[in-house]
Short mmCIF file of C-alpha atoms in Angstrom, two decimals:
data_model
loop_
_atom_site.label_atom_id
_atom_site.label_comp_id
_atom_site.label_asym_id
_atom_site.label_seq_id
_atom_site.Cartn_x
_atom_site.Cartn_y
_atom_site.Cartn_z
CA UNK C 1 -192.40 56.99 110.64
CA UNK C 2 -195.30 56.13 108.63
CA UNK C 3 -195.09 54.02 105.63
CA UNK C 4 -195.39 55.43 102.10
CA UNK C 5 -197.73 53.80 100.35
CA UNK C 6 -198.77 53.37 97.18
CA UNK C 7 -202.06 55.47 97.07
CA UNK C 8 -200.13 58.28 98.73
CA UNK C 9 -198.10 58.40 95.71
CA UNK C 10 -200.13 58.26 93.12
CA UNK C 11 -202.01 60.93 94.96
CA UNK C 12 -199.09 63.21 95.50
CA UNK C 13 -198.35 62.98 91.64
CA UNK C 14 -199.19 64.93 89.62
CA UNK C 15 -203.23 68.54 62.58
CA UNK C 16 -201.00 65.22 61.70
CA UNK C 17 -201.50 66.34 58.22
CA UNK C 18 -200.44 69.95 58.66
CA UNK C 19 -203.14 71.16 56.37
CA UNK C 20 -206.12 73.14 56.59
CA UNK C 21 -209.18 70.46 56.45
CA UNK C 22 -212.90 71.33 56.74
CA UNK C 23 -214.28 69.86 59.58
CA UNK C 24 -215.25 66.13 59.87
CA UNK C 25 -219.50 65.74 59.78
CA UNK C 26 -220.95 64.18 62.40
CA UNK C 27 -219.45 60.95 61.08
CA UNK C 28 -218.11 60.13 57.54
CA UNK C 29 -220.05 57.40 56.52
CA UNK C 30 -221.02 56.15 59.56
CA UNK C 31 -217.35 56.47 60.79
CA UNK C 32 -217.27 58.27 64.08
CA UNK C 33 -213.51 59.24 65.68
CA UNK C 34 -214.43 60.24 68.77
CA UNK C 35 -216.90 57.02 69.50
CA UNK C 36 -215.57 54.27 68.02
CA UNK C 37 -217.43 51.23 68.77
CA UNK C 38 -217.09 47.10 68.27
CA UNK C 39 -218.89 47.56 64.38
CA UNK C 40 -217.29 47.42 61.72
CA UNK C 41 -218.14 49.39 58.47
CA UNK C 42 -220.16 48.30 55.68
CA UNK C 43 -218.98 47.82 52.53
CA UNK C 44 -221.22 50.37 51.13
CA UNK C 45 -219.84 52.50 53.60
CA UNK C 46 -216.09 51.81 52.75
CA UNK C 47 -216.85 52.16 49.42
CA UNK C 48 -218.30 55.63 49.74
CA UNK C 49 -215.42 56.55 51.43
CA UNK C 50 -213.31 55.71 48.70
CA UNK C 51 -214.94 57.54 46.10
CA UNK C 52 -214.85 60.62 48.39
CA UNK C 53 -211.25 59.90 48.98
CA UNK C 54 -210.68 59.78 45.21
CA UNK C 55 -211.86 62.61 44.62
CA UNK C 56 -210.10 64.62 46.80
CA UNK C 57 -206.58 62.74 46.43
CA UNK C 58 -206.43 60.01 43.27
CA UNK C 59 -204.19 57.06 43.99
CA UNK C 60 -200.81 57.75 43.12
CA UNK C 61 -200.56 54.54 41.39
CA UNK C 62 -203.73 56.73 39.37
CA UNK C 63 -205.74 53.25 39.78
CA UNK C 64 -206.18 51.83 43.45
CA UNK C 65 -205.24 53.12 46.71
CA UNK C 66 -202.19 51.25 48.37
CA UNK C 67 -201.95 51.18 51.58
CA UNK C 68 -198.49 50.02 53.42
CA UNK C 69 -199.16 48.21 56.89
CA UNK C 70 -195.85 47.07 58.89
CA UNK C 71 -196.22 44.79 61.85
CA UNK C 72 -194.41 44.57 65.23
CA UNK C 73 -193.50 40.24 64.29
CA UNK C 74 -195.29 38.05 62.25
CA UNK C 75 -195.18 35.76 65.36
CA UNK C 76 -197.49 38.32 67.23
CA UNK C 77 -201.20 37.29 67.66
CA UNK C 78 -201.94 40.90 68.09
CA UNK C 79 -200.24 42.03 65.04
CA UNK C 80 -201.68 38.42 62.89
CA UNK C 81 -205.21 40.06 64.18
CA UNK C 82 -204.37 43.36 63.42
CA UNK C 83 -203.05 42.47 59.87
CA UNK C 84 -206.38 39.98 59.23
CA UNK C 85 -208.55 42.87 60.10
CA UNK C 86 -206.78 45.34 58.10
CA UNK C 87 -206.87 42.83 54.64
CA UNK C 88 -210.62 41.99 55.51
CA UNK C 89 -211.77 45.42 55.44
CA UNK C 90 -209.72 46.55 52.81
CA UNK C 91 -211.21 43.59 50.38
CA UNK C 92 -214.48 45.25 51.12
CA UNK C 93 -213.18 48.52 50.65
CA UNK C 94 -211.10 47.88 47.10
CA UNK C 95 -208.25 49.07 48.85
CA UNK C 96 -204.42 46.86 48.37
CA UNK C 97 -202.43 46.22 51.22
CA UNK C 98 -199.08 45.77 51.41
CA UNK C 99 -197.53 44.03 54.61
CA UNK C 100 -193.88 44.16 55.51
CA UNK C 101 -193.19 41.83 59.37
CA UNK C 102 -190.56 44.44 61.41
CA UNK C 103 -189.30 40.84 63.00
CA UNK C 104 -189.76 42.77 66.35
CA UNK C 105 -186.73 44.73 64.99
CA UNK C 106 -186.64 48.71 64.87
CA UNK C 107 -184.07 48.69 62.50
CA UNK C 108 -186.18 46.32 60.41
CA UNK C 109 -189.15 49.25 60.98
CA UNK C 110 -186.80 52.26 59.30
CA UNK C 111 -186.35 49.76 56.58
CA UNK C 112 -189.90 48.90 55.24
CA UNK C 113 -190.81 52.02 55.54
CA UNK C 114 -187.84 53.51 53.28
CA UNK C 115 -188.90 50.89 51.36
CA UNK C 116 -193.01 51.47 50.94
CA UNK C 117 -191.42 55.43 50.34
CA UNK C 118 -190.35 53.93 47.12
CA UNK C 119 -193.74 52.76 46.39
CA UNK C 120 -196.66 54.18 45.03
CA UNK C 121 -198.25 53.60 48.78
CA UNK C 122 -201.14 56.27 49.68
CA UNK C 123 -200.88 55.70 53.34
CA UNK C 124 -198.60 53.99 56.19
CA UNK C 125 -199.77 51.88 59.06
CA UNK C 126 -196.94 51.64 61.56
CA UNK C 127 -196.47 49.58 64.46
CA UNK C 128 -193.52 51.07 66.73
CA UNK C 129 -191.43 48.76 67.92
CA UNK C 130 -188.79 51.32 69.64
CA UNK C 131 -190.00 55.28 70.29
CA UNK C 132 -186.31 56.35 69.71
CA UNK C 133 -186.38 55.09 66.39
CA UNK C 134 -190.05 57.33 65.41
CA UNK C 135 -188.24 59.96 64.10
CA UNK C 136 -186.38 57.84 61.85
CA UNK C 137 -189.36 55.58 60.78
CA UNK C 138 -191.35 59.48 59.96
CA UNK C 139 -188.79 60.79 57.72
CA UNK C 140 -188.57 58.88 54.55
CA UNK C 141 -192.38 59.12 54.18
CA UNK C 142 -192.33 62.88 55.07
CA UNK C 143 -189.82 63.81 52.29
CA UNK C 144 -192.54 61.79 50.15
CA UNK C 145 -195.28 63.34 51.64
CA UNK C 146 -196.94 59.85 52.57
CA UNK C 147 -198.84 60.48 55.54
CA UNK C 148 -198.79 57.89 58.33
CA UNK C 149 -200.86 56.45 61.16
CA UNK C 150 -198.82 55.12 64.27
CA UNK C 151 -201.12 52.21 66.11
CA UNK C 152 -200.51 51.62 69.68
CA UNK C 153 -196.76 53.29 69.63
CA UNK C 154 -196.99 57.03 68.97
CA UNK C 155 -194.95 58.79 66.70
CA UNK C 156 -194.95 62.37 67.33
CA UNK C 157 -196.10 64.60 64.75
CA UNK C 158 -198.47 61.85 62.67
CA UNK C 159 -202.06 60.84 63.43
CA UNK C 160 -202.40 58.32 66.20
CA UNK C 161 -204.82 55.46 66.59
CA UNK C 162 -204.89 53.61 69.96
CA UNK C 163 -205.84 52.30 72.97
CA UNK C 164 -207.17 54.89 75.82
CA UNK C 165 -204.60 53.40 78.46
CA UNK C 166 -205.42 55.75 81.10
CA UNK C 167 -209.21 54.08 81.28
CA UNK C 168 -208.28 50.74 80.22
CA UNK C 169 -205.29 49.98 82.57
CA UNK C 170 -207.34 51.67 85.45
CA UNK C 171 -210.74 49.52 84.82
CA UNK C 172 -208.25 46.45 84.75
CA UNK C 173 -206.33 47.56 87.91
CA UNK C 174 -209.49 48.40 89.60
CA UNK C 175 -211.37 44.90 88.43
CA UNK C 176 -207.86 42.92 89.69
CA UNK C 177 -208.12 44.50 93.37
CA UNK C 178 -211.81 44.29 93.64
CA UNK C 179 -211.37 40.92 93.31
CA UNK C 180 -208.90 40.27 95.12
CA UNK C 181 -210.61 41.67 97.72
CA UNK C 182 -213.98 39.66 97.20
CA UNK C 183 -211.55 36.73 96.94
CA UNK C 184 -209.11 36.93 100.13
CA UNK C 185 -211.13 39.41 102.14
CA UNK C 186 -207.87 41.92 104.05
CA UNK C 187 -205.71 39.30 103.32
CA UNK C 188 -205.58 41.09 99.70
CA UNK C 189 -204.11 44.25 101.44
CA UNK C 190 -201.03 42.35 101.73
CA UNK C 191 -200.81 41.03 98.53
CA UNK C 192 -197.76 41.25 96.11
CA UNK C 193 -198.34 43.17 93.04
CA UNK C 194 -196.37 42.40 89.66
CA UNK C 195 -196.52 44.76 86.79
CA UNK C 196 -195.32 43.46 84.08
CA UNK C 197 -194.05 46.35 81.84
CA UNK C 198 -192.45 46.92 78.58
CA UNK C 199 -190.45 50.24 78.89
CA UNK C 200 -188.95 50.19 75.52
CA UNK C 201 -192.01 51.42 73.78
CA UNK C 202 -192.29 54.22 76.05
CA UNK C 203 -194.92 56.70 77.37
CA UNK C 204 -197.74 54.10 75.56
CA UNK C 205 -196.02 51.50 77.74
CA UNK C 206 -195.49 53.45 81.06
CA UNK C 207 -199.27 54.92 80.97
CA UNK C 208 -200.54 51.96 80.72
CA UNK C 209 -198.69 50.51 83.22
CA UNK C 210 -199.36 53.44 85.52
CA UNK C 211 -202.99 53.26 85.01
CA UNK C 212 -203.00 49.93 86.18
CA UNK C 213 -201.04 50.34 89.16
CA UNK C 214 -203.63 53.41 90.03
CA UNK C 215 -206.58 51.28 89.53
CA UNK C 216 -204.97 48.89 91.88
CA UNK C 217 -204.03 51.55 94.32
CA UNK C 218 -207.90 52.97 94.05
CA UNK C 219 -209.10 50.05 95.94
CA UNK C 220 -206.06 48.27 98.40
CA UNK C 221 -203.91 50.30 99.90
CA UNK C 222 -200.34 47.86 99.13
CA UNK C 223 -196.97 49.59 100.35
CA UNK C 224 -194.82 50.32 98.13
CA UNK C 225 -192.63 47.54 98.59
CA UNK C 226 -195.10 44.84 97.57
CA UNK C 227 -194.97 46.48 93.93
CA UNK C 228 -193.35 44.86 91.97
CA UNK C 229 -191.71 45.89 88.38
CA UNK C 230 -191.41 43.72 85.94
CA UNK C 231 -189.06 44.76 82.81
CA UNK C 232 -189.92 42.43 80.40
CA UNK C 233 -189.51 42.38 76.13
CA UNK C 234 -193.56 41.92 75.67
CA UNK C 235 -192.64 38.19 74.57
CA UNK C 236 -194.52 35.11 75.53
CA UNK C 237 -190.37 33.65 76.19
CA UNK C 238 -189.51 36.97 77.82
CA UNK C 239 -192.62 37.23 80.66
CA UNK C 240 -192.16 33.36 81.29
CA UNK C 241 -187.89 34.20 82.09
CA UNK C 242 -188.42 37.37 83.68
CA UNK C 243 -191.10 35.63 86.31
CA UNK C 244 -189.07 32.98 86.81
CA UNK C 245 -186.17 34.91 87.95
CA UNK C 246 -188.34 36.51 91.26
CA UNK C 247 -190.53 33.66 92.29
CA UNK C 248 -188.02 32.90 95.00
CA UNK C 249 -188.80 35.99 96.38
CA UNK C 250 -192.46 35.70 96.23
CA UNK C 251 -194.57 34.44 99.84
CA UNK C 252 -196.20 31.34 97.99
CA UNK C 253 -198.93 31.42 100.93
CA UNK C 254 -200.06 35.23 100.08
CA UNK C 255 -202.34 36.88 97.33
CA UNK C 256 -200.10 37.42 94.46
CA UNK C 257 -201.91 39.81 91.85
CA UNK C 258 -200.23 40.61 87.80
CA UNK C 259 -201.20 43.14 85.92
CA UNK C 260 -199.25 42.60 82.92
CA UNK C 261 -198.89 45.22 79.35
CA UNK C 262 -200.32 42.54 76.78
CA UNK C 263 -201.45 39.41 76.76
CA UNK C 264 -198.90 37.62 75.09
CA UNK C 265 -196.42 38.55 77.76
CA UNK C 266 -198.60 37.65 80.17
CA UNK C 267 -198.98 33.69 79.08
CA UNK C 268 -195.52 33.13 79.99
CA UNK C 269 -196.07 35.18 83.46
CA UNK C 270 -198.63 32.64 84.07
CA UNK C 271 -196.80 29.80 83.25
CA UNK C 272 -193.77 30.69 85.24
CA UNK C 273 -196.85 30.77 88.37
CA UNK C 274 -197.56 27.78 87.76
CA UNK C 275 -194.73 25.66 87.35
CA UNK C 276 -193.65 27.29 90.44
CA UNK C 277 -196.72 26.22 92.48
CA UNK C 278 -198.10 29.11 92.76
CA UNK C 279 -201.46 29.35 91.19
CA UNK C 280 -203.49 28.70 94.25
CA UNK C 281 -202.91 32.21 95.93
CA UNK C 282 -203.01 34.16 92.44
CA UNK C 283 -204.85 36.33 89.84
CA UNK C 284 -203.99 38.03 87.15
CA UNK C 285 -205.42 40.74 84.15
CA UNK C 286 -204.16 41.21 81.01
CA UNK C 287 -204.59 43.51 78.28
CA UNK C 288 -205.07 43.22 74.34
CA UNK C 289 -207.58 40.08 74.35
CA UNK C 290 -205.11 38.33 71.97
CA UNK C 291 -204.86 35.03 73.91
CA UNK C 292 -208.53 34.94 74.79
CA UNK C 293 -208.33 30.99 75.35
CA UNK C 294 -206.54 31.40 78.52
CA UNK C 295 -209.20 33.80 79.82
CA UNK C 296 -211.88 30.74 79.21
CA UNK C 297 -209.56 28.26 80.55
CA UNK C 298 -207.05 29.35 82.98
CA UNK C 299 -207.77 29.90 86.69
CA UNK C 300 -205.01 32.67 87.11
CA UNK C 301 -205.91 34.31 83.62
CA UNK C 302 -208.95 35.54 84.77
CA UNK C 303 -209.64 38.24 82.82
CA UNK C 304 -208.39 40.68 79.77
CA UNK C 305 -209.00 44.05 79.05
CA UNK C 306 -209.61 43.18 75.37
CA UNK C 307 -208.15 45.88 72.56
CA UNK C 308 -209.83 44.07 69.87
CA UNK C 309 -206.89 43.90 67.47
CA UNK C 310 -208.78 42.48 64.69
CA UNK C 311 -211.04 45.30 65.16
CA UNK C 312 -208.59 48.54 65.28
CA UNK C 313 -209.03 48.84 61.21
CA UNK C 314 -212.29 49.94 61.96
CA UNK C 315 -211.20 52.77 63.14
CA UNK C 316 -207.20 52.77 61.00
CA UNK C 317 -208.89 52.29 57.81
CA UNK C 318 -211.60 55.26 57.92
CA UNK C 319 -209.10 57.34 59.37
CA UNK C 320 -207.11 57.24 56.12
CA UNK C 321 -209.70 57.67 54.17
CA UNK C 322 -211.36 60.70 55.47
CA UNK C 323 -207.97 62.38 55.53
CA UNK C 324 -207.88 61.82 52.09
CA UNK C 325 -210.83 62.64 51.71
CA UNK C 326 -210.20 66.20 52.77
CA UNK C 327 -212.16 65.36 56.27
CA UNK C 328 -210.52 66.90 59.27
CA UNK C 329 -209.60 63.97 61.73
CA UNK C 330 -208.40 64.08 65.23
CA UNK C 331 -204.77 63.84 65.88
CA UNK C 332 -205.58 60.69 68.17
CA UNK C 333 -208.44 58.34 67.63
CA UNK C 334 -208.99 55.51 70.48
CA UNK C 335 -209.70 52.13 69.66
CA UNK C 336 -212.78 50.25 71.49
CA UNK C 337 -211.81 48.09 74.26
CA UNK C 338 -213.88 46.11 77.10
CA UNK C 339 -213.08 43.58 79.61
CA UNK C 340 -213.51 40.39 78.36
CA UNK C 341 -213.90 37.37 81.34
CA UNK C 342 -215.26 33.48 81.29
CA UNK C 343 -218.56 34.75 81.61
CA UNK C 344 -218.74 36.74 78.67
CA UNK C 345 -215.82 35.07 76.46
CA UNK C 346 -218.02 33.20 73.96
CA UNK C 347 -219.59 36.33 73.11
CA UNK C 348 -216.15 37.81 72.01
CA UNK C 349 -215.14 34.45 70.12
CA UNK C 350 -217.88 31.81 69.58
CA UNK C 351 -215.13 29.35 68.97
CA UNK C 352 -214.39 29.24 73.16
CA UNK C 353 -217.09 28.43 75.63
CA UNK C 354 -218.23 31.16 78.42
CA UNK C 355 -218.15 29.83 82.19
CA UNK C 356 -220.14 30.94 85.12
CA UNK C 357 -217.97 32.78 87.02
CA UNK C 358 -217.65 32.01 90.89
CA UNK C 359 -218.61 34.17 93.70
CA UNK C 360 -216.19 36.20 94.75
CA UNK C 361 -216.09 37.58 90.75
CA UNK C 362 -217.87 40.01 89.41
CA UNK C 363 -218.67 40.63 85.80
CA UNK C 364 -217.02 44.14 85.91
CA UNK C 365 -215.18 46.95 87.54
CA UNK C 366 -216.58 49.92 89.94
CA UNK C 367 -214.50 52.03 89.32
CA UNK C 368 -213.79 55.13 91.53
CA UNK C 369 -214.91 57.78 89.41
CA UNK C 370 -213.28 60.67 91.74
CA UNK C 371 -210.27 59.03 91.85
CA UNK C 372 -210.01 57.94 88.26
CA UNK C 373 -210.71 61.84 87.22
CA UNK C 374 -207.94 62.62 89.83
CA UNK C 375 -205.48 60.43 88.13
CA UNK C 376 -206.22 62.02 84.63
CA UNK C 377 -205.53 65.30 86.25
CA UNK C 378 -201.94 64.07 87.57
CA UNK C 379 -200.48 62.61 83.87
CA UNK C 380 -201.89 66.59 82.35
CA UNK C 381 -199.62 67.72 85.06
CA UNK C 382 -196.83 65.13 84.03
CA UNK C 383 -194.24 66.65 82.12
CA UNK C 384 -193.37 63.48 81.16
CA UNK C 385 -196.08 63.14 78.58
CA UNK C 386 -195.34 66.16 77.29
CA UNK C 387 -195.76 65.57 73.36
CA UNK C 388 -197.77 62.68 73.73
CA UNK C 389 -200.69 64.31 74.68
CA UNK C 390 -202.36 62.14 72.24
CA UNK C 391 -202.28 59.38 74.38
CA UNK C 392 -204.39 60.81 77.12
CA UNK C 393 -207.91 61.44 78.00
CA UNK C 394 -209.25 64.63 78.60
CA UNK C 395 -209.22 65.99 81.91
CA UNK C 396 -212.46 65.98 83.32
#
């Protein structure tokens, strides 16, 4: 019989508002949805938006706008950057935020929002925490007609900003075998390969998972039985308890390669590798660039496929405002992202110092055009992204 593997599978796979906008200009104030890159907007420019805003849709407090922003824990780097970002820009704009922590609870997420639907809030940023609880986090703004943006974790039927996981967690994937294979030569075709997942946020989670797992699969051929599925809670605590529990079953003298959903849950991967000795024989990519000072520092950290989080109000904020502004804005909106290693780290934060990188690194991905478009083709054929379109490319 001949052994399934895991490029045979993949291979055999296959208006948020609801009103009637005029069309978006070529950009609204030098805000572009459909190419949003690592700039962030003037304050002229958020300014101007403003005024446009206002005089479309005044404030309902009839003075400033008020926008509510509710983050997945106040222990999160990504959500700290996300919320830093977000008060930054707003400053420049003359825009209030308010900022409610959903303790990493879903519950807690149903409540802030009932509670900024008592407010005289203009807009909702949401971070998802659970997609079973979106229609209950959508409803008390609805029946207030506060219109929302979900970041990251979509919640159907309101505008979406995010990352594009499909290209993302394929570039990683792709840059983590290529490596590999630079690295340990065939040896890396019988690597071990942990994803490190977080299925309770859903299709976000599970695409970008997938894509990861394809990128890998573009490159080394790995049966399936040396992949590896991690179920983790996207905690630093949770990656380090979860990788703990399977090193026993890991061969400490072969390539061991982790793709894991975020950063943060990736630190404690790591850390479980090496306390358990392992570190000589592995590599790993994360995504998110939240814990950038282990890409500049750790040997098995090599590498991030950075979301920017400080950065995704360039794209949150302007979205708001053009929809109040009357402008007609995609349903979905991705964020920018790029792969962020030691060679290029100090360009991303000045505070950390870039390294040369050694040979058997490269400073990016080829990636397999053909069989990335081929993989894009598969999740439009997935019926389980049906209604989360949004978080997918378009076919090519």
């Amino acid at each position: 019989m001949t052994k399934t593997t895991l490029r045979h599978a993949l291979l055999g796979a296959g208006a948020a508002l609801g009103l009637a906008l005029p069309a978006l200009a070529e950009d609204f104030h030098g805000f572009d949805p459909n190419n949003v890159g690592p700039e962030s907007p003037t304050a002229e420019a958020l300014q101007a938006m403003v005024a446009d805003a206002m005089a479309v849709t005044p404030p309902r407090n009839g003075a400033q706008y008020v926008i509510g922003y509710t983050m997945w824990g106040g222990n999160s780097p990504f959500s700290l950057y996300n919320k830093q970002g977000l008060e930054a820009l707003a400053e420049l704009a003359g825009v209030e935020v308010l900022t409610a922590d959903n303790e990493w609870d879903p519950n807690r997420n149903v409540a802030n929002v009932e509670t900024f639907a008592t407010r005289d809030v203009d807009y909702v940023i949401n971070s998802l925490l659970d997609v079973q609880f979106a229609p209950a986090v959508k409803a008390p703004l609805d029946a207030q007609g506060i219109p929302l943006i979900a970041l990251d974790i979509p919640v159907p039927g309101s505008q979406w900003m995010g990352v594009d996981n499909a290209r993302a967690g394929f570039r990683a994937g792709t840059y983590l075998a290529q490596t590999a294979q630079a690295r340990w030569g065939e040896a890396a075709n019988d690597a071990t390969l942990v994803i490190v997942s977080f299925p309770l946020v859903g299709p976000n989670g599970r695409l970008r998972s997938e894509s990861q797992v394809a990128g890998v699969a573009s490159v080394l051929d790995l049966p399936e039985d040396k992949v590896i599925w991690l179920e983790t809670d996207a905690t630093q605590e949770g990656g380090f308890a979860q990788m703990n529990n399977i090193l026993t079953r890991l061969d400490p003298d072969a390539p061991l390669l982790i793709a894991a959903f975020s950063d943060e849950v990736l630190s404690g991967v790591v850390r479980a590798v090496s306390l358990g000795g392992m570190s000589d024989n592995a590599l790993a990519v994360g995504m998110g660039g939240e814990m950038l000072e282990l890409v500049a520092t750790d040997p098995v950290f090599m590498a991030s496929m950075s979301f920017f989080p400080e950065r995704y109000a360039n794209a949150a904020l302007p979205m708001a405002l053009a929809s109040l502004a009357g402008q007609e804005v995609p349903t979905s909106v991705f964020a920018y992202s790029d792969l962020v290693t030691p060679a290029n780290v100090c360009e991303v934060n000045s505070e950390l110092a870039c390294s040369e990188l050694p040979d058997w690194m490269a400073e990016d991905a080829e990636i397999d055009e053909a069989a990335y478009a081929s993989f894009v083709e598969s999740l439009h054929a997935n019926p389980y992204y049906d209604g989360f379109e949004m978080l997918l490319p378009p076919a090519q």
